[in-house]
Coordinates of C-alpha atoms in Angstrom, one line a residue:
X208 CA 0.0 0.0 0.0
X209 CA 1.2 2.6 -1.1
X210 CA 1.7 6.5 0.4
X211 CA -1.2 8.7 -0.5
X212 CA -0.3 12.2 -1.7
X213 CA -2.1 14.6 0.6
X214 CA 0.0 17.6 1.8
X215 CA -2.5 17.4 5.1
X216 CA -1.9 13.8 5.6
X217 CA -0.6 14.6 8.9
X218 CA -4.7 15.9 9.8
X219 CA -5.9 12.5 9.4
X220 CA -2.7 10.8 11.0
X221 CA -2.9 8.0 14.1
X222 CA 0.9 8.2 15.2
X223 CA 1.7 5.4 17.4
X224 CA 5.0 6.5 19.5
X225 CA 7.7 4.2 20.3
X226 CA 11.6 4.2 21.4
X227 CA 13.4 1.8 19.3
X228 CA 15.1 0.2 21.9
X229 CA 11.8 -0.7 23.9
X230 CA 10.1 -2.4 20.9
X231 CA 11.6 -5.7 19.5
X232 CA 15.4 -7.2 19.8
X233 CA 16.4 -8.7 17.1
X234 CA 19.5 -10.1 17.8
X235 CA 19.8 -10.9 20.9
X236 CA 21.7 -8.3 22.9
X237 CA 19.0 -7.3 25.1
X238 CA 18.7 -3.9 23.2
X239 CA 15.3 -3.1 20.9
X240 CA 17.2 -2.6 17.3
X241 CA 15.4 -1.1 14.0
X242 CA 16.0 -4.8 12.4
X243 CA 13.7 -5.8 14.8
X244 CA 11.0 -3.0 15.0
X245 CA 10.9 -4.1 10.8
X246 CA 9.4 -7.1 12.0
X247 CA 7.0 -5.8 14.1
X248 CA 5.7 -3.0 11.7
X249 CA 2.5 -5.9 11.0
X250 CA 1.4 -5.4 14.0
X251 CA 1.2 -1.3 14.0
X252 CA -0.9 -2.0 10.3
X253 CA -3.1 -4.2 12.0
X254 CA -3.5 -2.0 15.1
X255 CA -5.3 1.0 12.5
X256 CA -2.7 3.3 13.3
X257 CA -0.8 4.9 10.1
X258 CA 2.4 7.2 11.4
X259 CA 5.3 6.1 13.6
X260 CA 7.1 9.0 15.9
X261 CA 10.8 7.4 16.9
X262 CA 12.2 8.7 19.9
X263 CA 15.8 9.8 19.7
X264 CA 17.9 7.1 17.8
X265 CA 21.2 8.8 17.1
X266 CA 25.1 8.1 19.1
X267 CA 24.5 9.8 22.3
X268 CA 26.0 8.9 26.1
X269 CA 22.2 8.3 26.8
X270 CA 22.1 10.4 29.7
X271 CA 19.1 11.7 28.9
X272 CA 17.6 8.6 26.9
X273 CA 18.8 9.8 23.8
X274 CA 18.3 13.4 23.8
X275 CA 21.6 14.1 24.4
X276 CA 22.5 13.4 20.8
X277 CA 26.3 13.3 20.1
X278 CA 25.9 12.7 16.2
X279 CA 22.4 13.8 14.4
X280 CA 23.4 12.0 11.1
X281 CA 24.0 8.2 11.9
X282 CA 22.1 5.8 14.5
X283 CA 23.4 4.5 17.9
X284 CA 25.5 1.3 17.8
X285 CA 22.9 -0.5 19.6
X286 CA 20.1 0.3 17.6
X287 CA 22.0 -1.1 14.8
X288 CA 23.1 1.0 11.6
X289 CA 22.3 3.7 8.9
X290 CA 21.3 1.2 6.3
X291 CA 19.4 -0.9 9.1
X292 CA 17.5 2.3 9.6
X293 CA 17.0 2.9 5.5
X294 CA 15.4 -0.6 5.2
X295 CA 12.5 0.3 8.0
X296 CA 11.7 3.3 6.6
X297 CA 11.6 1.6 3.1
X298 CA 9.2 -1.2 4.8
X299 CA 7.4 1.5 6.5
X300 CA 6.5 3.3 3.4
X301 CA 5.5 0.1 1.6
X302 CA 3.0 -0.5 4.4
X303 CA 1.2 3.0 4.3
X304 CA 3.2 3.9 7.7
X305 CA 4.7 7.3 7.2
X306 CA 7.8 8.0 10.0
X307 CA 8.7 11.2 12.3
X308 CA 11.8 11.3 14.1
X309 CA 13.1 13.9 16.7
X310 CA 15.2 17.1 15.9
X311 CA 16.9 18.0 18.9
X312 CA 17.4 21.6 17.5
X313 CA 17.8 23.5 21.1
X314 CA 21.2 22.0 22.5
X315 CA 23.4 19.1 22.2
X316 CA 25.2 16.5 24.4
X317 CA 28.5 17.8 26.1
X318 CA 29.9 14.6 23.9
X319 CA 29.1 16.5 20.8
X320 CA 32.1 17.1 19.0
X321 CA 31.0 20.9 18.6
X322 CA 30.9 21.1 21.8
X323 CA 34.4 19.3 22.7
X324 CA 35.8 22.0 20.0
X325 CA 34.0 24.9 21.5
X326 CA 35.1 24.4 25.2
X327 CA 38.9 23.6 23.7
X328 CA 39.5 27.2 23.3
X329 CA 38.1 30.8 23.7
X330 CA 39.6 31.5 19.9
X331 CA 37.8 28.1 18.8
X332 CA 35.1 28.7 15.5
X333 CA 33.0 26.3 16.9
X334 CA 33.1 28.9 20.4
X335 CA 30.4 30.4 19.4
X336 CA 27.8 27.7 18.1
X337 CA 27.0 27.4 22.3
X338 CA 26.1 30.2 24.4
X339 CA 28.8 31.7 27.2
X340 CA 29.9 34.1 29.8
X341 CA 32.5 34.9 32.3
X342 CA 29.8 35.3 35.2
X343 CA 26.6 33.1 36.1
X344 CA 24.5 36.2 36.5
X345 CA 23.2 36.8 32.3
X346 CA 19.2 36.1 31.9
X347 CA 18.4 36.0 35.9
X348 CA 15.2 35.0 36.7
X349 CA 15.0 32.6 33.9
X350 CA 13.2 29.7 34.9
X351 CA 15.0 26.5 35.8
X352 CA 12.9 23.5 34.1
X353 CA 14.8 20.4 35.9
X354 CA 13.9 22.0 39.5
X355 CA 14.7 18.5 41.0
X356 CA 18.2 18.3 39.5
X357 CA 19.2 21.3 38.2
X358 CA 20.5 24.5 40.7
X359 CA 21.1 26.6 37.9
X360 CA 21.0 27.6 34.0
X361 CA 24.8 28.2 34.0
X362 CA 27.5 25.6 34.3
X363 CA 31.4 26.0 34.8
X364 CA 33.4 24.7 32.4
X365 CA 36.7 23.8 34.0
X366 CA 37.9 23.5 30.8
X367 CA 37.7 26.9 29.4
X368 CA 37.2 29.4 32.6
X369 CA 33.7 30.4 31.5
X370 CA 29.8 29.2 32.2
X371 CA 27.6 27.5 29.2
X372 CA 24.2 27.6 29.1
X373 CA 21.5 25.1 29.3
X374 CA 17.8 25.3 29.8
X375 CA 17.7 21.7 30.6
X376 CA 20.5 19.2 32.0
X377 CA 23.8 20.5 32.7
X378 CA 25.3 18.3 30.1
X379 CA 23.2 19.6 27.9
X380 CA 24.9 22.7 26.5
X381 CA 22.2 25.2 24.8
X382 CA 23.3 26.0 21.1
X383 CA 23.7 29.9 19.8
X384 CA 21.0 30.8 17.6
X385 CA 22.5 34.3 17.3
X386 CA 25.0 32.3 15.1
X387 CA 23.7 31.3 11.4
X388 CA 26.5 28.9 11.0
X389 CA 24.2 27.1 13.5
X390 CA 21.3 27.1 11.7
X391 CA 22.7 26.2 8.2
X392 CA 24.0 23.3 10.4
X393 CA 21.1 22.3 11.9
X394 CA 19.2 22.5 7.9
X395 CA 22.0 20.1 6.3
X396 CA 21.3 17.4 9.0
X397 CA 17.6 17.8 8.5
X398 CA 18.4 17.9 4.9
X399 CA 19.9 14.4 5.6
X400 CA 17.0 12.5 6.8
X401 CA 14.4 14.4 4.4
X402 CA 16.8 13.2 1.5
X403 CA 16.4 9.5 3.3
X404 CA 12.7 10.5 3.3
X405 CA 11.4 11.0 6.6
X406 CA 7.8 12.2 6.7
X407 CA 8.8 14.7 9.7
X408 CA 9.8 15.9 12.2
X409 CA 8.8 16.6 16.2
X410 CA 10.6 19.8 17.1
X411 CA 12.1 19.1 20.8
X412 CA 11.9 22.0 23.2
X413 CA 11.9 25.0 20.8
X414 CA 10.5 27.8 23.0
X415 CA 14.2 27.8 24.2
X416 CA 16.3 28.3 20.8
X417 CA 17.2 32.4 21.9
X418 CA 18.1 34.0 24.4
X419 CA 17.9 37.5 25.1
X420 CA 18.1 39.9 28.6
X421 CA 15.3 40.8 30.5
X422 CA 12.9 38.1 29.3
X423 CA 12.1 34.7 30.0
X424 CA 13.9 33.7 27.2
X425 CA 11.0 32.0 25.9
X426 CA 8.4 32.1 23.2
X427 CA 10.9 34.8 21.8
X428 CA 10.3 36.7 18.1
X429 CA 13.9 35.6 17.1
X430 CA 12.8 32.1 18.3
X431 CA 9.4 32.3 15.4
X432 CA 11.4 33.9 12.7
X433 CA 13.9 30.9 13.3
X434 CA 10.7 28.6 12.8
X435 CA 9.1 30.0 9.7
X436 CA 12.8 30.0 7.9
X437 CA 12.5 26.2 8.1
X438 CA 9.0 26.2 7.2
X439 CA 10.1 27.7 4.1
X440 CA 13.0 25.7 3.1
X441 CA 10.3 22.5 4.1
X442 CA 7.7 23.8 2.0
X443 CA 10.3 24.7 -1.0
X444 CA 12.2 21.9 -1.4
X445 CA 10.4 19.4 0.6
X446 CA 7.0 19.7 0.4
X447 CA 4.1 17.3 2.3
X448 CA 6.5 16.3 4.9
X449 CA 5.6 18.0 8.3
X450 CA 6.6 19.4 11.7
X451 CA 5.3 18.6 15.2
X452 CA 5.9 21.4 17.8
X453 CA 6.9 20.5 21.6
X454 CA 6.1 23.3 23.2
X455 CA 5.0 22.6 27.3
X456 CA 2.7 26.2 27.6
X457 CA -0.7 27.6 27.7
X458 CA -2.8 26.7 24.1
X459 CA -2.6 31.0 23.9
X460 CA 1.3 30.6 23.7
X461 CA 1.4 27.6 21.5
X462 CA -0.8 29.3 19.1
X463 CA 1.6 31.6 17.7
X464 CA 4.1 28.5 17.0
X465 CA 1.5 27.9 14.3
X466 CA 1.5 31.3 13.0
X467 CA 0.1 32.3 9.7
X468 CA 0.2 28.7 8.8
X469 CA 3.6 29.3 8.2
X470 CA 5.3 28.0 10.7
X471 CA 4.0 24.4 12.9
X472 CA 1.8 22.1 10.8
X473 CA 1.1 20.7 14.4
X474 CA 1.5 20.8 17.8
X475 CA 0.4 19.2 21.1
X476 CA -2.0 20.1 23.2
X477 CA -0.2 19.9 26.0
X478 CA -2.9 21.5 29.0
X479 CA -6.1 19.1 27.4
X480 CA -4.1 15.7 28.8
X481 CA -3.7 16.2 32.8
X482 CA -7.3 18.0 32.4
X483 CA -9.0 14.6 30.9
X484 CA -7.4 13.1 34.1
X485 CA -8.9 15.7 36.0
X486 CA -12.4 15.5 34.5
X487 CA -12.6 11.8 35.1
X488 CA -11.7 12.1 38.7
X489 CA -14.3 15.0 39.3
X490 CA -16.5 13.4 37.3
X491 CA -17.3 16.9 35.9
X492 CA -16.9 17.7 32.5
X493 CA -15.6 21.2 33.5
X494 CA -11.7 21.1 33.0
X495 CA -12.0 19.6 29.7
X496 CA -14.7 22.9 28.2
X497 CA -12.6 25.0 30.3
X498 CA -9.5 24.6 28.4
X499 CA -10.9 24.1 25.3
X500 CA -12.7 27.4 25.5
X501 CA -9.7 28.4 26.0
X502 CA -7.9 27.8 22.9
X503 CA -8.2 29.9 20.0
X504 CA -8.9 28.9 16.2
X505 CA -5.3 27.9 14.5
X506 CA -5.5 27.8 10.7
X507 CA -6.8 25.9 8.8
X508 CA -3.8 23.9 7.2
X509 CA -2.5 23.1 11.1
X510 CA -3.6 20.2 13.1
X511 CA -3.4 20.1 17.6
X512 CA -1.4 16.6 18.7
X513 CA -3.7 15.4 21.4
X514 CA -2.1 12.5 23.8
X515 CA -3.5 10.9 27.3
X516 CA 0.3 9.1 27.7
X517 CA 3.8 9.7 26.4
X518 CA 7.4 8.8 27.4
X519 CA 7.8 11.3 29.7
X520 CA 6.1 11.9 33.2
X521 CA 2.4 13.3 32.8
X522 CA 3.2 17.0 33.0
X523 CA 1.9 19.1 35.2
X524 CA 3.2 22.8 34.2
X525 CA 0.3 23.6 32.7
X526 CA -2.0 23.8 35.4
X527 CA -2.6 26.0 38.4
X528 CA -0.9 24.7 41.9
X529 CA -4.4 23.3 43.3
X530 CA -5.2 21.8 40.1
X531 CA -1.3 20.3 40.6
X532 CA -1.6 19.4 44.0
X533 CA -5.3 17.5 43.2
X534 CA -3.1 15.4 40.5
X535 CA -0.7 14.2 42.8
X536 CA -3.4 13.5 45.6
X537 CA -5.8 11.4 43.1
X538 CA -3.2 9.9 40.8
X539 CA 0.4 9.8 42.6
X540 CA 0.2 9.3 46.4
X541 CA 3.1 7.5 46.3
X542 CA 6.1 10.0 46.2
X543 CA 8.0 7.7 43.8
X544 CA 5.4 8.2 41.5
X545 CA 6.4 12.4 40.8
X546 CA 9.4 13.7 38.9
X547 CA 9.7 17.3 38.2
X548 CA 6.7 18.5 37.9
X549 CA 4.6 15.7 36.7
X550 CA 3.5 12.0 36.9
X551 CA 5.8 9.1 35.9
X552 CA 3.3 6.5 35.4
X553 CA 1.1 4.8 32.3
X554 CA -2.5 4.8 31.6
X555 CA -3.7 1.9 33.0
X556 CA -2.3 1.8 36.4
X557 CA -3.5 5.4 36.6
X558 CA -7.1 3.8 36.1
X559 CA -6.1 1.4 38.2
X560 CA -6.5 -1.0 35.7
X561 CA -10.4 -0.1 35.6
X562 CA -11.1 -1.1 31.9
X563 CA -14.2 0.7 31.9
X564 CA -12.1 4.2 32.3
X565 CA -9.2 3.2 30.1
X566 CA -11.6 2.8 27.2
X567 CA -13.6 6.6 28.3
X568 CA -9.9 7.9 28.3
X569 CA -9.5 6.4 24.8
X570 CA -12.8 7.1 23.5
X571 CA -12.2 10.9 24.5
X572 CA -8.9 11.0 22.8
X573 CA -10.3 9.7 19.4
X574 CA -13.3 11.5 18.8
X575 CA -11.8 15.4 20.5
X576 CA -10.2 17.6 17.5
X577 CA -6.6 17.1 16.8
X578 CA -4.7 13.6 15.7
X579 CA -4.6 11.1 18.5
X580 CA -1.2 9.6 19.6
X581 CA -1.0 6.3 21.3
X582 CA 1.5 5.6 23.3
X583 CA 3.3 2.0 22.5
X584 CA 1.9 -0.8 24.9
X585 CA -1.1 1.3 25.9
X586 CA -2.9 -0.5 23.6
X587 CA -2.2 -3.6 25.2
X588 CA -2.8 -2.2 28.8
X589 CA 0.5 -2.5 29.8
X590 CA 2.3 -1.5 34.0
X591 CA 5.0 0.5 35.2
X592 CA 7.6 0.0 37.1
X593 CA 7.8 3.1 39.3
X594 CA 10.8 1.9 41.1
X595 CA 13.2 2.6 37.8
X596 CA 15.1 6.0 37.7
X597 CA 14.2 8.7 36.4
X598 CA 11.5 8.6 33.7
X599 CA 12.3 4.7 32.9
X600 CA 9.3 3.2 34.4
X601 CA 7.1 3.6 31.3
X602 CA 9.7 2.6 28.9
X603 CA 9.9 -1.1 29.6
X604 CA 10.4 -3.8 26.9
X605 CA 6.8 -4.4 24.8
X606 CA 4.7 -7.3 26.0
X607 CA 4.7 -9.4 22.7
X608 CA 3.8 -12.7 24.4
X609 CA 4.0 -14.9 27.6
X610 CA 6.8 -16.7 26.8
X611 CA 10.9 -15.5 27.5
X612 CA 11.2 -12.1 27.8
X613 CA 7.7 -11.4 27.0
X614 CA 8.7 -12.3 23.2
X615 CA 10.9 -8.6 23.3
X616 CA 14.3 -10.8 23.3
X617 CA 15.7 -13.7 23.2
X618 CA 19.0 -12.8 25.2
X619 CA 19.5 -13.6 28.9
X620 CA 16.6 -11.7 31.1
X621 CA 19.7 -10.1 32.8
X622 CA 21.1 -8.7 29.7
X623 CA 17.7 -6.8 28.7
X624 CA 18.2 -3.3 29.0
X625 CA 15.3 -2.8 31.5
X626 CA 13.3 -5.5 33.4
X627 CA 10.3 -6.7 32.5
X628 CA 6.9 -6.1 34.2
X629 CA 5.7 -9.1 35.5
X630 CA 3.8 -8.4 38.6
X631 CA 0.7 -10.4 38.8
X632 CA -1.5 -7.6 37.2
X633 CA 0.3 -6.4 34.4
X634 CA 3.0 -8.9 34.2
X635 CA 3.9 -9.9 30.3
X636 CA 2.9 -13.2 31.3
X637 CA -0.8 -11.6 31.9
X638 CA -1.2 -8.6 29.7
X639 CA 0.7 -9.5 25.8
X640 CA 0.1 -8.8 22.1
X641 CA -0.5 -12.0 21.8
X642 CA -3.2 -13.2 24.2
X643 CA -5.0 -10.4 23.3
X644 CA -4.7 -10.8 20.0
X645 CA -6.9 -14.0 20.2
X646 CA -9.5 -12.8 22.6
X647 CA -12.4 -10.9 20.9
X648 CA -13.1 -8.6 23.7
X649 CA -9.7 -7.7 24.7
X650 CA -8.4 -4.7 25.1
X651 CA -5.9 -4.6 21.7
X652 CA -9.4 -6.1 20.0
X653 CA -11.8 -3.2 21.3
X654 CA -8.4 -0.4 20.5
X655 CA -8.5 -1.7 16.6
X656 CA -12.1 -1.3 16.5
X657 CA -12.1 2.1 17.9
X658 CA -9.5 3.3 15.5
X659 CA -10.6 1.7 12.6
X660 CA -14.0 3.9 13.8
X661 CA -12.0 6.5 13.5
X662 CA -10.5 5.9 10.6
X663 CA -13.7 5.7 8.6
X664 CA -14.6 9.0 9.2
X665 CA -12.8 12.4 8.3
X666 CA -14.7 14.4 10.6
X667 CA -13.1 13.2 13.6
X668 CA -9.7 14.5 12.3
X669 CA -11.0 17.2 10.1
X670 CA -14.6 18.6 11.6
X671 CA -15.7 21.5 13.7
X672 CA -16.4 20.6 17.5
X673 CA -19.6 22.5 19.4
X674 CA -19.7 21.2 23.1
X675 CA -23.9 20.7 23.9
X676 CA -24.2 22.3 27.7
X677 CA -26.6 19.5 29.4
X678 CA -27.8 20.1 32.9
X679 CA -26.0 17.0 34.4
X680 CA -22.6 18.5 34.6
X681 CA -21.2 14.6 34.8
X682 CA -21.5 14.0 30.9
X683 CA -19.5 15.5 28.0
X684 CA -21.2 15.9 25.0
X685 CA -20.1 17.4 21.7
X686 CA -21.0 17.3 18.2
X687 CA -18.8 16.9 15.5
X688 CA -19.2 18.4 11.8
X689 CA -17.4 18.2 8.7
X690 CA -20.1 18.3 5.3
X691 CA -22.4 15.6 5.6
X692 CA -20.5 13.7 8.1
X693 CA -22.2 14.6 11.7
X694 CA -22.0 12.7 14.9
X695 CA -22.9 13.5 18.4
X696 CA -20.4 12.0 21.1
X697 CA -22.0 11.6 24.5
X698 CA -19.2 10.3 27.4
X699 CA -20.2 9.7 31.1
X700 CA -16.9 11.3 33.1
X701 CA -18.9 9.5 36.2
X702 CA -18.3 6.1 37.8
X703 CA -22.3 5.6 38.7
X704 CA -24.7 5.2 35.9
X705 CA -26.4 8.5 34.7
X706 CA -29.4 10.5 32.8
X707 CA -29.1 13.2 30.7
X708 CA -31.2 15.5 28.4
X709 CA -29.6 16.3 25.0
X710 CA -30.7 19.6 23.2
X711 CA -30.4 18.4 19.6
X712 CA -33.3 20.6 18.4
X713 CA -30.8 21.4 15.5
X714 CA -31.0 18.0 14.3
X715 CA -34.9 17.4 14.9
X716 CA -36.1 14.7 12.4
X717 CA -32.2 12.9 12.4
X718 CA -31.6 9.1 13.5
X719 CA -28.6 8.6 15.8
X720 CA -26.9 5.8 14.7
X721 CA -24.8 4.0 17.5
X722 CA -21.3 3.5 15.6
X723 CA -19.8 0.2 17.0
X724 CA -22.8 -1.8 17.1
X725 CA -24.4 0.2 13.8
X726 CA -27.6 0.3 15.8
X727 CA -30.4 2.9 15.2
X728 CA -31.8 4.9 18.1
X729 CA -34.8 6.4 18.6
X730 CA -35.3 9.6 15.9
X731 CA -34.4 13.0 17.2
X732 CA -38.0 15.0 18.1
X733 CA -39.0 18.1 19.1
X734 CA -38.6 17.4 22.9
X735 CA -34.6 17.2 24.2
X736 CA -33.6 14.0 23.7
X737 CA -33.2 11.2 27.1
X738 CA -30.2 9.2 27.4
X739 CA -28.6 6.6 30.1
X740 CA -25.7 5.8 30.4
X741 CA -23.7 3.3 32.3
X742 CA -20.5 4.2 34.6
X743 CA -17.7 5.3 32.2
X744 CA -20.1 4.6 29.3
X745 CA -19.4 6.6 25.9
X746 CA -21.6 6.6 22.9
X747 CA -20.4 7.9 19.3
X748 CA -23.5 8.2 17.2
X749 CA -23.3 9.0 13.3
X750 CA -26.6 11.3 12.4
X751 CA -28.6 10.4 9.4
X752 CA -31.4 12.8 7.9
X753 CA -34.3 10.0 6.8

């Protein structure tokens, strides 16, 4: 199956998001490799979903799993090699699958080899690709983002007598902007990987590429005119392939990332995820209209990346301190389960394995505006392992089966680059691709069927969204529009069974179509229309004029 051309592809995408080394060992080193994801791209085909986002890939002294990236143009040893790489993508392709991988544009490892020539001497051309000074006290009052690890946005470097700068670890040196020589670098390497044909890219902190005094050296104009240069250049010489913005703020400040259109094809959404949470535990639909109220129009040729899980801890930036503080009480009262400002824990054991809310959670993110991205194993229901450093918990090896090393490997279980899960809840032994796979009304089975839903209708990733305002705050309902294509989405956020009245005058004389099940409910009439439904229940209904 070939690639369709469509320069909005990315509007109708399902990106499934996995780290290489998580997914499938191919030769028995105990290491996910890109010979072995190859093998496994069947199984993301089957799943419905029809874009891949790699996490980082490239030579690096994984300090920061990957996104300390030593070399941009080549792949880590241990994920195997450029031409292993070249042969996925080519599979990919063939399958329909189109690829993003990351651009680490805002800084690079301290092992870079700019860096090593920058810090060698103050006369050094590569000095000024990073960002310097003889004193710690430039940009104060600058926000430090790793407030768990990090004292300070300056570092001495022994090496030359002077402090670097990094927004984020300390061996992480931030590079100059203020230099083109940077950027022109930054453009060949993702010259490289277009000419390889990549499908795009997800732009990794870029509210931090400048620096200037007196602001929060954020969100800055230099940082947008920076943006919209490689918008062009994308557009000109490579056009249909795309770029993803990860930018952590409020939906008023990730709104200008998108521009006239000219700069973001996407972004994510990044206040909508905790606030899903949020509504579910409240049972109150409130959070989730607050925010999207909230967010202005974006235009029309640019797409929000909405997301319930990802590989990092479930931030919590974007919300006020009692919103923050409600998180942690509902979802992490274990201490070990908070990092930085967030949650380091998966979807289901936030549900607490409660099917019934997994699938709400689900159902929410498939049917809001914006293209859904599941995070790998989610689909399955897999655990965490809280007790792992740093943000390693949710990056375990996929459950493939029940049989040695959940199918991930066939090394030595010692040799595997993480342990397994395989407690008696979410052990591999108990959750797996391939169990599920067989069982009708498993989780993997009802995640197909809701995407392939999905799937069959543009409106979902195209269509307007008007939230209806029901009396019984504990249900969520919204109507979706694109042309003919209408369908009213009804989700109980409460875990008791509940009533509500619909006013669907609009659509007076229209039959509401239940979309799994393709059954007809009763026709829309003048009076508002009754519903119940059961705890966590969702309905999608497709609207038919008779």
């Amino acid at each position: 199956m070939a690639l369709q051309e469509d320069n909005l592809w990315y509007k109708d995408a399902v990106i499934y998001q996995l780290h290489v080394r998580t997914f499938c060992d191919s030769n028995g080193d105990g290491i996910g490799d890109f010979v072995g994801l190859t093998q496994r791209l069947d199984y993301l085909q089957e799943l419905g979903t029809n874009t891949i986002w790699l996490l980082p890939f490239y030579p690096s002294p994984l300090r920061d799993d990957g996104y300390d990236i030593a070399d941009y143009t080549t792949v880590h040893p241990s994920y195997g090699t450029l031409d292993d790489f070249k042969a996925f993508l080519i599979a990919a392709h063939n399958r329909g699958l189109r690829v993003l991988i990351e651009m680490v544009m805002n800084h690079t490892s301290d092992q870079h080899p700019w860096f090593q020539e920058a810090r060698s001497s103050r006369n050094n051309p590569k000095r000024d690709w990073y960002v310097w000074s003889d004193a710690d006290t430039k940009y104060q009052g600058v926000r430090i983002i790793f407030i768990d690890t990090e004292l300070s946005n300056w570092t001495w470097d022994p090496l030359s007598k002077s402090y670097y700068w990094h927004r984020f670890f300390n061996h992480q040196p931030d590079l100059n902007f203020d230099n083109p020589e940077v950027f022109e670098a930054m453009w060949e390497i993702m010259k490289f990987w277009l000419d390889m044909g990549v499908d795009g890219f997800r732009l990794d902190a870029v509210p931090y590429l400048v620096e200037r005094e007196g602001t929060s050296c954020e969100n800055l104009p230099e940082t947008h005119a920076i943006i919209k240069e490689v918008r062009k250049r994308l557009d000109r010489f490579y056009p249909g392939r795309m770029l993803l913005a990860e930018a952590n703020q409020w939906p008023t400040d990730v709104r200008a990332y998108f521009g006239d259109g000219d700069e973001f094809h996407t972004a994510f959404h990044f206040p909508l995820m905790p606030r899903m949470f949020m509504a579910v535990k409240l049972e109150d639909r409130k959070p989730i209209i607050e925010i999207l109220d909230q967010t202005p129009p974006i235009p029309e040729n640019c797409q929000w990346c909405i997301f319930l899980r990802n590989h990092d801890e479930l931030t919590l930036e974007m919300v006020t301190d009692v919103e923050r503080d409600y998180m942690y009480d509902e979802y992490a009262t274990d201490k070990t389960m908070r990092i930085n400002l967030g949650i380091r824990r998966r979807l289901a054991p936030m549900m607490e394995n409660d099917r019934r809310r997994i699938e709400l959670l689900n159902g929410l993110l498939m049917s809001m505006p914006g293209t859904p991205i599941v995070y790998y194993g989610d689909e399955i229901g897999m655990g965490d392992n809280i007790y792992l450093g740093d943000r390693n918990g949710v990056r375990t090896p996929m459950q493939w089966n029940g049989g040695t090393n959940a199918g991930f490997s066939f090394a030595d279980p010692e040799r595997l680059y993480s342990p397994l899960i395989s407690n008696s809840v979410y052990g591999y032994q108990v959750v797996n691709v391939d169990s599920q796979r067989r069982f009708s009304h498993s989780l993997l089975s009802w995640m197909k069927a809701l995407i392939k839903t999905r799937n069959s209708y543009r409106v979902f990733s195209r269509g307007t969204m008007e939230f209806l305002r029901p009396s019984n705050h504990r249900v969520l309902a919204y109507i979706r529009e694109l042309g003919n294509e209408k369908i009213l989405v009804v989700n109980n956020l409460s875990s008791s069974a509940q009533a509500v009245e619909l006013d669907v005058q609009q659509f007076k004389g229209y039959i509401p179509i239940e979309m799994f099940g393709r059954n007809l409910f009763p026709r829309f009439g003048e009076l508002p229309y009754l519903l119940t439904l059961g705890p966590y229940q969702f309905y999608w209904f497709r609207l038919r004029r008779i």
